[in-house]
Coordinates of C-alpha atoms in Angstrom, one line a residue:
Chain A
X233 CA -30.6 1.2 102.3
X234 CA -29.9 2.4 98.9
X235 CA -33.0 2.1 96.4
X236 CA -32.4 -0.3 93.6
X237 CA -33.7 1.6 90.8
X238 CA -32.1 5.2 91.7
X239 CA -29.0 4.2 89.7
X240 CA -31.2 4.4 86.9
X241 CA -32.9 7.1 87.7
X242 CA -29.7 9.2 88.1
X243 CA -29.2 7.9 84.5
X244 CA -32.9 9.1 83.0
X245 CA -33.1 12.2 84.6
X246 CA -30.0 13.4 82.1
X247 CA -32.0 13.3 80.0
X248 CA -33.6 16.8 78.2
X249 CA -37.6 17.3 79.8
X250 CA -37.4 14.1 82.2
X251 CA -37.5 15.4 85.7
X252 CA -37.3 13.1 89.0
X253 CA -40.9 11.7 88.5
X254 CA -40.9 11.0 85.1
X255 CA -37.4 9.3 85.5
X256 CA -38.9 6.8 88.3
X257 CA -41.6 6.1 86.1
X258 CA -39.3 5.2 83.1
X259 CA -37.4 3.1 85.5
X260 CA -40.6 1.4 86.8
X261 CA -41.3 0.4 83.1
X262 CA -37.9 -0.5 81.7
X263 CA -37.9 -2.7 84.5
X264 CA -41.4 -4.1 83.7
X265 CA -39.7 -5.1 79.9
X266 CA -38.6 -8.3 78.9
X267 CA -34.8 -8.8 79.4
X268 CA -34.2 -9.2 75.8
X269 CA -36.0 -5.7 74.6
X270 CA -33.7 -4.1 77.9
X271 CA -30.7 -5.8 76.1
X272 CA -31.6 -5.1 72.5
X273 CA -32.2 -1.2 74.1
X274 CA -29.0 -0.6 75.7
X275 CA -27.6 -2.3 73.0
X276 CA -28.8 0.3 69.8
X277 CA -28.2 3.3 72.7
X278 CA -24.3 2.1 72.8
X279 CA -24.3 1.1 69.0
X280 CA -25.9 4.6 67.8
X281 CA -23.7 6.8 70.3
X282 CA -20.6 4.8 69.0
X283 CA -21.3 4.5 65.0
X284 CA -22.6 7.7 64.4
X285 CA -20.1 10.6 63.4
X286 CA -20.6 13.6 61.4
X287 CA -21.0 14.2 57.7
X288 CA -17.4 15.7 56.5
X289 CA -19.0 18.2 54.1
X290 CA -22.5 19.0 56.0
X291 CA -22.0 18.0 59.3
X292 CA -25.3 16.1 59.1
X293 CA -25.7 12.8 61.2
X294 CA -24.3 9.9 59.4
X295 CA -22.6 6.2 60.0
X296 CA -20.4 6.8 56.5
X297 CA -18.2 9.4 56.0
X298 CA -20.6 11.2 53.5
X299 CA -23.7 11.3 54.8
X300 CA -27.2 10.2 52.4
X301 CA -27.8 13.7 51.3
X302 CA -24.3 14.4 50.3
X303 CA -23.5 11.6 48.5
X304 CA -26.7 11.5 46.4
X305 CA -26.1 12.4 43.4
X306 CA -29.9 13.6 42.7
X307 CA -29.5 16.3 45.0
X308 CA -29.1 19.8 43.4
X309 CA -25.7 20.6 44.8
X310 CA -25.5 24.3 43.4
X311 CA -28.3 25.3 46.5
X312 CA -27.1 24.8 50.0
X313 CA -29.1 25.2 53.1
X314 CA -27.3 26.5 56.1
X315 CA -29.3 25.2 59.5
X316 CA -28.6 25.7 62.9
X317 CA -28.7 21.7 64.0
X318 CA -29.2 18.1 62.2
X319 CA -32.7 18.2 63.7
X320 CA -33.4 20.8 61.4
X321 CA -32.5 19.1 58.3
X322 CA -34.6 16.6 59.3
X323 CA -37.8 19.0 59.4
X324 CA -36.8 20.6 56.2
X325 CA -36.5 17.2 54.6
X326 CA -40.3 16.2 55.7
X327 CA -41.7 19.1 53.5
X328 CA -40.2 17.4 50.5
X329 CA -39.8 21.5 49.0
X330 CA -36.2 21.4 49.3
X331 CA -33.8 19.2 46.9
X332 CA -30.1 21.0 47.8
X333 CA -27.8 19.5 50.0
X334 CA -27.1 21.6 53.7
X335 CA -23.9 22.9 55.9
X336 CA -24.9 22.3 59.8
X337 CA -23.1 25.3 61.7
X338 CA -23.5 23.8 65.1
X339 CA -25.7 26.1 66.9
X340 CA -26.3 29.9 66.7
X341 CA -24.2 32.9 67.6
X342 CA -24.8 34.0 71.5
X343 CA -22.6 36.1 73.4
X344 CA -24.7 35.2 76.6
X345 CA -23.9 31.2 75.8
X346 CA -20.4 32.1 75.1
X347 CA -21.2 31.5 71.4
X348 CA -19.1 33.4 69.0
X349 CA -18.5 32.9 65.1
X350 CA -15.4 31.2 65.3
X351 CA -17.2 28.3 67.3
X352 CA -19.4 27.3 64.8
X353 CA -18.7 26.3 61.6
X354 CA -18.9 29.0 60.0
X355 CA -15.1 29.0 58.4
X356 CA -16.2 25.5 57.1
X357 CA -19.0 27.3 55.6
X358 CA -16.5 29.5 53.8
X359 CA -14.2 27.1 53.0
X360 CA -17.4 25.1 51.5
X361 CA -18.0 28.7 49.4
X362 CA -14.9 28.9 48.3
X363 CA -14.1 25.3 46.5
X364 CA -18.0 25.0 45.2
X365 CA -19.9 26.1 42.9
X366 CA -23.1 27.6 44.4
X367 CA -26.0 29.6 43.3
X368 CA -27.8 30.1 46.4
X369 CA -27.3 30.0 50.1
X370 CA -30.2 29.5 52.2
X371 CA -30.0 30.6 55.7
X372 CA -32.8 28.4 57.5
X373 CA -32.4 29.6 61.2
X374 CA -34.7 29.9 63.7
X375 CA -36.7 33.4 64.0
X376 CA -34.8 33.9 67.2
X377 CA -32.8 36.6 68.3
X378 CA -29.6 34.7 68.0
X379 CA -30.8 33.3 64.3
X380 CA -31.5 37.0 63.6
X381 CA -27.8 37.9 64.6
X382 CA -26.3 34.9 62.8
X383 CA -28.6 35.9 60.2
X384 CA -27.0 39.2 59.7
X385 CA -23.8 37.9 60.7
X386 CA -23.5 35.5 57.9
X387 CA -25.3 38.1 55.0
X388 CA -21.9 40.2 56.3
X389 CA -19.6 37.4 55.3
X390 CA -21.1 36.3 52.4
X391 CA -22.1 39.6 50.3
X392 CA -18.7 38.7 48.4
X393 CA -19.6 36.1 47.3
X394 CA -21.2 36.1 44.0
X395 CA -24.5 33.5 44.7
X396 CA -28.1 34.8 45.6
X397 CA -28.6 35.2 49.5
X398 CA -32.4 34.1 51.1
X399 CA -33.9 33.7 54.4
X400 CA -36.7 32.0 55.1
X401 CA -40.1 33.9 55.1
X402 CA -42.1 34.7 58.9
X403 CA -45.7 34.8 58.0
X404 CA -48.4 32.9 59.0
X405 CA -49.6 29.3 60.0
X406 CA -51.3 27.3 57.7
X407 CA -54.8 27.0 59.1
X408 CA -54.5 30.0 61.1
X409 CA -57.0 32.6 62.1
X410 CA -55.6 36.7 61.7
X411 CA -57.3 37.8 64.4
X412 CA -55.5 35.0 67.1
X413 CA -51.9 35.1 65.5
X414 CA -49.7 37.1 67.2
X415 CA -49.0 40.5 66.3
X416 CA -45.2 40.5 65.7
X417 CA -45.8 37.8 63.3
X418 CA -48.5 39.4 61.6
X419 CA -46.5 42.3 61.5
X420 CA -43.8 40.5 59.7
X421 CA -46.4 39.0 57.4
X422 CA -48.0 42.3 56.2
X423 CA -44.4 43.4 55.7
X424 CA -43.2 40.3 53.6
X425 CA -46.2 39.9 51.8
X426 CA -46.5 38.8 48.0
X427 CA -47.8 39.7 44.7
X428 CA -50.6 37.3 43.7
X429 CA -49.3 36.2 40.2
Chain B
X84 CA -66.9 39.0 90.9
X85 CA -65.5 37.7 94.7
X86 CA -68.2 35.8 96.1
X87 CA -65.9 33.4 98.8
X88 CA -62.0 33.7 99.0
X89 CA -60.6 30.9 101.8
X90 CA -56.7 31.2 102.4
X91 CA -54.9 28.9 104.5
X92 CA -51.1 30.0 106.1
X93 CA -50.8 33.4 104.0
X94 CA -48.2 35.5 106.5
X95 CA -50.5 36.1 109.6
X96 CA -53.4 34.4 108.5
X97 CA -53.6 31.1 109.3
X98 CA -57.0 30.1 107.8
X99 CA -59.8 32.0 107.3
X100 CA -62.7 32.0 104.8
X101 CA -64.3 35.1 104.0
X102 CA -68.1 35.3 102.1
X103 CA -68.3 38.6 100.3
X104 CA -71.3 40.5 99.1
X105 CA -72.4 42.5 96.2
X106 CA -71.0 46.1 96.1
X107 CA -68.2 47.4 97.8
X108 CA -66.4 45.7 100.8
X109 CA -64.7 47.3 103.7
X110 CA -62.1 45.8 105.9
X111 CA -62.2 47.3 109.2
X112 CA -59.6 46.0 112.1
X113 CA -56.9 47.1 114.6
X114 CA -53.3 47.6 113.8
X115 CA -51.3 44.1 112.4
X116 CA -54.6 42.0 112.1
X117 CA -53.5 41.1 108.5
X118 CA -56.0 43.5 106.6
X119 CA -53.4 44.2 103.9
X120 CA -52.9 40.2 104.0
X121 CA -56.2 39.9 103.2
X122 CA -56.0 42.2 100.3
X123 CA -52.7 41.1 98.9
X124 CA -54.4 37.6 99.7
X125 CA -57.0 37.7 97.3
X126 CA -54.4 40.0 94.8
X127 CA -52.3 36.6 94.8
X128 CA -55.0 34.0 94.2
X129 CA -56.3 36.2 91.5
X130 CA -52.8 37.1 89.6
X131 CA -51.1 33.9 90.6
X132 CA -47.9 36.4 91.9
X133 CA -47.3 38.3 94.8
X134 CA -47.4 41.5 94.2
X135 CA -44.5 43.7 92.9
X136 CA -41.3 43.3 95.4
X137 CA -42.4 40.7 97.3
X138 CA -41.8 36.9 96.6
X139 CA -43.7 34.0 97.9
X140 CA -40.6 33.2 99.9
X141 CA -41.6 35.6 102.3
X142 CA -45.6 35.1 102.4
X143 CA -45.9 31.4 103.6
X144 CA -46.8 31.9 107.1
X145 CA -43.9 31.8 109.4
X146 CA -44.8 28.5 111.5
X147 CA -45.9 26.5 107.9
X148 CA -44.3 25.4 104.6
X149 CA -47.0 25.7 102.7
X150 CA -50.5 27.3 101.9
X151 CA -53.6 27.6 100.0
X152 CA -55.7 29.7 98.1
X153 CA -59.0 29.0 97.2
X154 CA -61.8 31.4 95.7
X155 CA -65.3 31.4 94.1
X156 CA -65.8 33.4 91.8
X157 CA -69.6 34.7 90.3
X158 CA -69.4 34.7 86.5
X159 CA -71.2 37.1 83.8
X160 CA -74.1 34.0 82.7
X161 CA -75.0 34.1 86.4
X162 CA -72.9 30.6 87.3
X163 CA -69.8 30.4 89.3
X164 CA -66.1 28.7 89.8
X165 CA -64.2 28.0 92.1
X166 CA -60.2 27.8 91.5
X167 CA -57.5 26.2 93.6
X168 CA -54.0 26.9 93.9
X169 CA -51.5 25.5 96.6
X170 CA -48.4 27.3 97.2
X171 CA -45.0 27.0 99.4
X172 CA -41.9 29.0 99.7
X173 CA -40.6 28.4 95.9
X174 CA -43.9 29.5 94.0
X175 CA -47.5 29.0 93.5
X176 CA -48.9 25.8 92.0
X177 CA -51.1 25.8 88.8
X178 CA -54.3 27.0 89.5
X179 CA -57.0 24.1 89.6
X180 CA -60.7 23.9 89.2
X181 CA -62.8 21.1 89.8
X182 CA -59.7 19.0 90.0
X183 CA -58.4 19.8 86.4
X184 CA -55.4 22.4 85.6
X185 CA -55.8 25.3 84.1
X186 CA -53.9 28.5 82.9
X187 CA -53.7 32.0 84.2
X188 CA -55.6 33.5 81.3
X189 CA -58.6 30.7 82.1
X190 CA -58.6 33.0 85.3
X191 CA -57.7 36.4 83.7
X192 CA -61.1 36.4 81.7
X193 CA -63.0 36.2 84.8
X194 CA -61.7 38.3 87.3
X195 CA -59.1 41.6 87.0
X196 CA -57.3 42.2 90.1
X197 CA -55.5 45.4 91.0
X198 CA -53.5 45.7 94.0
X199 CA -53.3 49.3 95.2
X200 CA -52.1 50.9 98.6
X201 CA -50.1 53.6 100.1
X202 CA -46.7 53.1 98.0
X203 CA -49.4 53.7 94.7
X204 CA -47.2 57.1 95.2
X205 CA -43.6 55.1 94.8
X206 CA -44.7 55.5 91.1
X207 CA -43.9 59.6 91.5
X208 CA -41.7 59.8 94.1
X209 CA -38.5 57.0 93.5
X210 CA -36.7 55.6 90.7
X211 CA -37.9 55.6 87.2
X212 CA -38.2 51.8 87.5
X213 CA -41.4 52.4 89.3
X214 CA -42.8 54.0 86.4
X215 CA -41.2 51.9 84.1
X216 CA -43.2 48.8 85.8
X217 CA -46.2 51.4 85.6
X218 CA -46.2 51.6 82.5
X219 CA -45.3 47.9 82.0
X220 CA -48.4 47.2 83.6
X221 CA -50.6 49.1 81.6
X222 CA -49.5 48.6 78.0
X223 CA -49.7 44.9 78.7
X224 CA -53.3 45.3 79.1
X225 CA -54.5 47.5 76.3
X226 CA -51.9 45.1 73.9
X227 CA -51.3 41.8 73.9
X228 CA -48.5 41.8 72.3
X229 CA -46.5 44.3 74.4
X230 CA -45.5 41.3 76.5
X231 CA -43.6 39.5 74.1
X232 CA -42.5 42.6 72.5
X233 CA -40.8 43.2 76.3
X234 CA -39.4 39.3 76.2
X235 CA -37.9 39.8 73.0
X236 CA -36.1 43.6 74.1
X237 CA -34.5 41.8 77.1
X238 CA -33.1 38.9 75.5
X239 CA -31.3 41.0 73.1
X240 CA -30.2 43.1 75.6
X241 CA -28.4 40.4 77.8
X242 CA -26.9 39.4 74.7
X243 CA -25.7 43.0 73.5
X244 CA -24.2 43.5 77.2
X245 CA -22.7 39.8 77.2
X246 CA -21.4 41.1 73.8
X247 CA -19.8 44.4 75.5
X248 CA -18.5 42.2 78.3
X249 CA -16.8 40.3 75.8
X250 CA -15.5 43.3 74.1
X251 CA -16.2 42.2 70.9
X252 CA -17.3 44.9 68.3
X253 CA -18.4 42.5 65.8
X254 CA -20.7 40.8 68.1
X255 CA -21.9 44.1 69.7
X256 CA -23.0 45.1 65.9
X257 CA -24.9 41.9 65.4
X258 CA -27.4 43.1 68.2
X259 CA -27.5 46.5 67.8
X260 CA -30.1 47.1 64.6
X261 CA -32.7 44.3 66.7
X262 CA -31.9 46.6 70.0
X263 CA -32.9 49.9 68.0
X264 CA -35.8 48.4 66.8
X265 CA -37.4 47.0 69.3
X266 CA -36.5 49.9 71.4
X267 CA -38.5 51.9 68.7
X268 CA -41.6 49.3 69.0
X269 CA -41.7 49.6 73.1
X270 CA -41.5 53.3 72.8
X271 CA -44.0 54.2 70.0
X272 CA -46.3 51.6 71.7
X273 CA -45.7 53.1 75.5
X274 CA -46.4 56.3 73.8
X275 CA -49.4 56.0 72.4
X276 CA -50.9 54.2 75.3
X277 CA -49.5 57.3 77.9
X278 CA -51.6 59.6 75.3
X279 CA -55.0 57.4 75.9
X280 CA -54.4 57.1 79.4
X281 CA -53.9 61.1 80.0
X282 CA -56.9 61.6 77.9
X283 CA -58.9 60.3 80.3
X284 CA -57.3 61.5 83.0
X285 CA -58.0 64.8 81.9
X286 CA -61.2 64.1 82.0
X287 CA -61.9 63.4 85.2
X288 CA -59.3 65.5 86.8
X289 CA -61.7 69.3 86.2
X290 CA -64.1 66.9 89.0
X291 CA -61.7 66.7 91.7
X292 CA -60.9 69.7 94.1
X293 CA -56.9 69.7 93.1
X294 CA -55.6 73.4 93.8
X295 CA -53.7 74.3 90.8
X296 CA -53.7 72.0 88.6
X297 CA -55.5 72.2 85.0
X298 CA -54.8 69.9 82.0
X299 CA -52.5 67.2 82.3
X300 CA -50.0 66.7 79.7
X301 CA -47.8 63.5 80.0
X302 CA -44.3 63.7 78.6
X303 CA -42.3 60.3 77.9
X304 CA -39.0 60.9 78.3
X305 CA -36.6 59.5 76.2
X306 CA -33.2 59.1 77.4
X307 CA -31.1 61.5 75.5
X308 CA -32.8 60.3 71.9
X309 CA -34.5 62.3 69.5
X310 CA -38.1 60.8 69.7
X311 CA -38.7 62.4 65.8
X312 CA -35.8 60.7 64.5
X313 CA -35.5 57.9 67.0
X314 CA -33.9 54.7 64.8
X315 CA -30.5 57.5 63.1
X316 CA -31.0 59.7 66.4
X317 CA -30.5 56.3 68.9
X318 CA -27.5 54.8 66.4
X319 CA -26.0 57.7 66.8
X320 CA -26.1 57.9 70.8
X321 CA -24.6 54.7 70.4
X322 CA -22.2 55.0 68.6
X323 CA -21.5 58.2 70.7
X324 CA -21.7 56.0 74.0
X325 CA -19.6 53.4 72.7
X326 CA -16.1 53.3 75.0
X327 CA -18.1 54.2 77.8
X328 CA -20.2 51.1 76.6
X329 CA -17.1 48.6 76.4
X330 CA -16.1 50.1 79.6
X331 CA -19.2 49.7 81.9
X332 CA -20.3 46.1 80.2
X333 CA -23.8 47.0 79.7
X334 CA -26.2 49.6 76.9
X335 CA -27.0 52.8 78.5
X336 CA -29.2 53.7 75.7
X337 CA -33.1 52.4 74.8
X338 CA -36.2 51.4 76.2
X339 CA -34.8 50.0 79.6
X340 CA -34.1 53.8 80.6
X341 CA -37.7 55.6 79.4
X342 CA -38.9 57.4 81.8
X343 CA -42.1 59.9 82.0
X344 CA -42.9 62.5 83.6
X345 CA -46.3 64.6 83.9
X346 CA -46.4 68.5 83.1
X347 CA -49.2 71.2 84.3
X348 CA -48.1 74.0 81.8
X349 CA -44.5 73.8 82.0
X350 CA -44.3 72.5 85.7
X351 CA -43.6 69.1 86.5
X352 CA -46.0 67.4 89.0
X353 CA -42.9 65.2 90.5
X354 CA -41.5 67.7 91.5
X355 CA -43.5 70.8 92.2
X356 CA -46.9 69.3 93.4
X357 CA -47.6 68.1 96.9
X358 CA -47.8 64.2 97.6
X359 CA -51.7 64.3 98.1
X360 CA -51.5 65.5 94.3
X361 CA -49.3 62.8 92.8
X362 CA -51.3 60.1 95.1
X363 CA -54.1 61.3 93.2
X364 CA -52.3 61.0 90.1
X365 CA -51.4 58.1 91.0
X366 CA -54.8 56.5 91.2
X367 CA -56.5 58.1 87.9
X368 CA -53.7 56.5 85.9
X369 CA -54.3 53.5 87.5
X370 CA -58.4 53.7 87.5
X371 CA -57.6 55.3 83.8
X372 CA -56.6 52.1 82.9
X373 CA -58.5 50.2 84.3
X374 CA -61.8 51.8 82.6
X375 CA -59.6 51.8 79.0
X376 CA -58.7 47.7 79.2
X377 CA -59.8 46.3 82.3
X378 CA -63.8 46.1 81.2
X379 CA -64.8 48.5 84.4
X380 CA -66.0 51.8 84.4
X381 CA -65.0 54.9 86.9

């Protein structure tokens, strides 16, 4: 006899990190909700999946055609920060440090993933270049060796284009201790160190 | 150190628990009693891996799907623990101790496990991967960050040989100047750890009866780079390699193809000293290391 919740738990274990056991036990507790709060659920899941489309300029999450950070006109729109995903505009936007607006490129270049420079948007990035006025590009990638190679695959492009290149800096964490941090880190840290004005 | 090691359906060894003593202990039995079990047995529940070629597909005993390990082990402020790990045919389980998980370097700082036997002489006989996985071994424990530094090399190489595959030369590029220096960091770093090994090699060597042979000198071998001018001397290689490259699908250059040999003047012990010698060998580099990084001395 079939089990009555495996539908469901076919359904949960799609999702990224929930494995077979955590999937029952989601199942065992959306079943435990009241009917309404399953219905409101399923109900923003279809709503948010349906609504939500990309920014046209940034490629940031968005339900309008701009998306809030493009089409505020507070937002220094000479600096623009290139990220990997819209999950990382979202971390940049919790420190508050950064006022520019962003270009999402989709993911980073791997030859391993089948991940070349034509399929991110990297042309848009360009295109963006081009028909702006910018004074600095910030590549904001992770440390990884694919955000090292789209790194140095982007500071190819756009040396000819007259606005100041920067990475972000490795170093260390706040609150850290030298002697536990890890050496390539470290390593980077000596080597980008900075004057103390 | 070992006080009790109890191992449950571990190849022929269907459960036994064995109390050891202080000092040295020695296994004595007939032919296929499962002494080497024993050892690899208490090698596993130590390291939490079988040891190198074997996979824990192959050491759940034949008439069981799964097994245990379980030892006790005497710590430095004269108490003891005792850690728990189940295992079956896919892996080993997270080590437990008094029902709460715990990591393999909870374990590491406790006990250091070596496995050595017979094929210790693979390491001068076969391919260089032996000595490659020699070497592997060692740097990881005189510097922590040698493993990562080996994660990292690997990664960009599958991507540099998807890259060749793909025969793109742009994409190739992007994860050549990461390659060269990495392969750089591995190098200089397996270097300078051969040097400390050999030095105290050397010193124990003059104390054993070995016809023939006086100071050691080890001699990493870089494939076909210029070690003085390693990041313009492996560039060029590369650049020198590069159909050949395209037309294979994989880098034939870097730190994946060191290799080192060991000299006596200008002789190499590979390949003009007896087995008995490089078994020898064998064993000081390991013990070597051992008294450099493993906390114990000769």
């Amino acid at each position: 006899m079939l089990n009555p919740i495996s539908p469901l738990v076919e359904q949960l274990v799609k999702l990224p990190g929930v494995g077979q056991k955590s999937a029952q036990r989601l199942a065992f507790f959306i079943l435990s909700m009241p009917v309404k709060d399953v219905e409101q659920f399923s109900t923003v899941i279809r709503d948010v999946r349906n609504r939500v489309t990309y920014c046209q300029q940034c490629f940031n999450l968005t339900l309008e055609p701009l998306c809030a950070i493009c089409s505020n006109p507070k937002r220094d729109a000479f600096r623009l920060c290139v990220v990997a995903d819209p999950k990382d505009i979202f971390s940049i936007e919790r420190t508050l440090e950064f006022d520019g607006i962003y270009h999402v490129l989709g993911g980073l270049i791997s030859p391993l993933d089948g991940v070349t420079p034509e399929s991110i948007r990297i042309s848009e990035l360009i295109y963006r270049l081009r028909s702006g006025d910018f004074k600095e590009v910030v590549l904001a990638v992770n440390p990884t060796i694919e955000g090292e190679a789209t790194v140095l695959y982007l500071a190819s492009i756009l040396k000819t284009f007259s606005v100041r290149l920067t990475k972000l800096a490795y170093g260390l964490p706040i609150g850290g201790d030298l002697e536990y941090a890890d050496e390539l880190t470290l390593q980077r840290a000596v080597a980008a160190r900075i004057t103390i004005e | 150190m070992l006080n009790r090691l109890w191992v449950r359906n571990f190849r022929n060894l269907s459960e036994q628990i064995i109390d050891f003593k202080p000092g040295v202990t020695v296994i004595v039995g007939d032919n296929n009693q499962g002494k080497t079990n024993l050892l690899e047995a208490v090698y596993c529940s130590a390291a939490g891996r079988p040891i190198q070629g074997e996979r824990f597909s192959d050491l759940v005993n034949y008439h069981a799907d799964s097994g245990v390990f379980a030892m006790e082990i005497g710590i430095t402020n004269g108490g003891r623990i005792r850690i728990y790990r189940d295992f079956d045919r896919a892996g080993v389980k997270r080590p437990v101790l008094d029902g709460k998980g715990l990591s393999q370097k909870d374990i590491s700082g406790h006990i250091d496990v070596v496995y050595w036997s017979a094929e210790i002489i693979r390491s001068f006989q076969e391919s260089a991967d032996y000595r490659r996985d020699l070497l592997d071994e060692i740097c990881k424990k005189s510097n922590l960050a040698y493993e990562k530094l080996i994660r990292s090399y690997a990664r960009v190489l599958s991507q540099r040989n998807a890259a060749l595959k793909s025969g793109s030369a742009v994409l190739v590029e992007l994860y050549t100047p990461t390659l060269i220096e990495l392969s750089l960091k591995i190098t200089d770093l397996r270097r300078s750890v051969l040097s400390e090994v050999f030095d105290t090699v050397n010193h124990y060597v003059p104390l054993l009866p070995l016809d023939g042979v006086g100071e050691l000198e080890p001699i990493l071998a870089i494939k076909r780079i210029d070690s003085n001018k390693y990041i313009k001397s492996m560039a060029d290689v590369l650049m020198e390699c590069s159909a050949k490259e395209y037309a294979l699908g994989y880098t034939t250059v870097g730190a994946h193809r060191d290799d080192f040999d060991v000299l006596v003047g200008n002789r190499s012990v590979i390949q003009f000293f007896s087995r008995g010698v490089c078994r020898v060998l064998a064993v000081l580099i390991n013990l070597s290391a051992l008294e450099l990084w493993g906390g114990g001395e000769l």
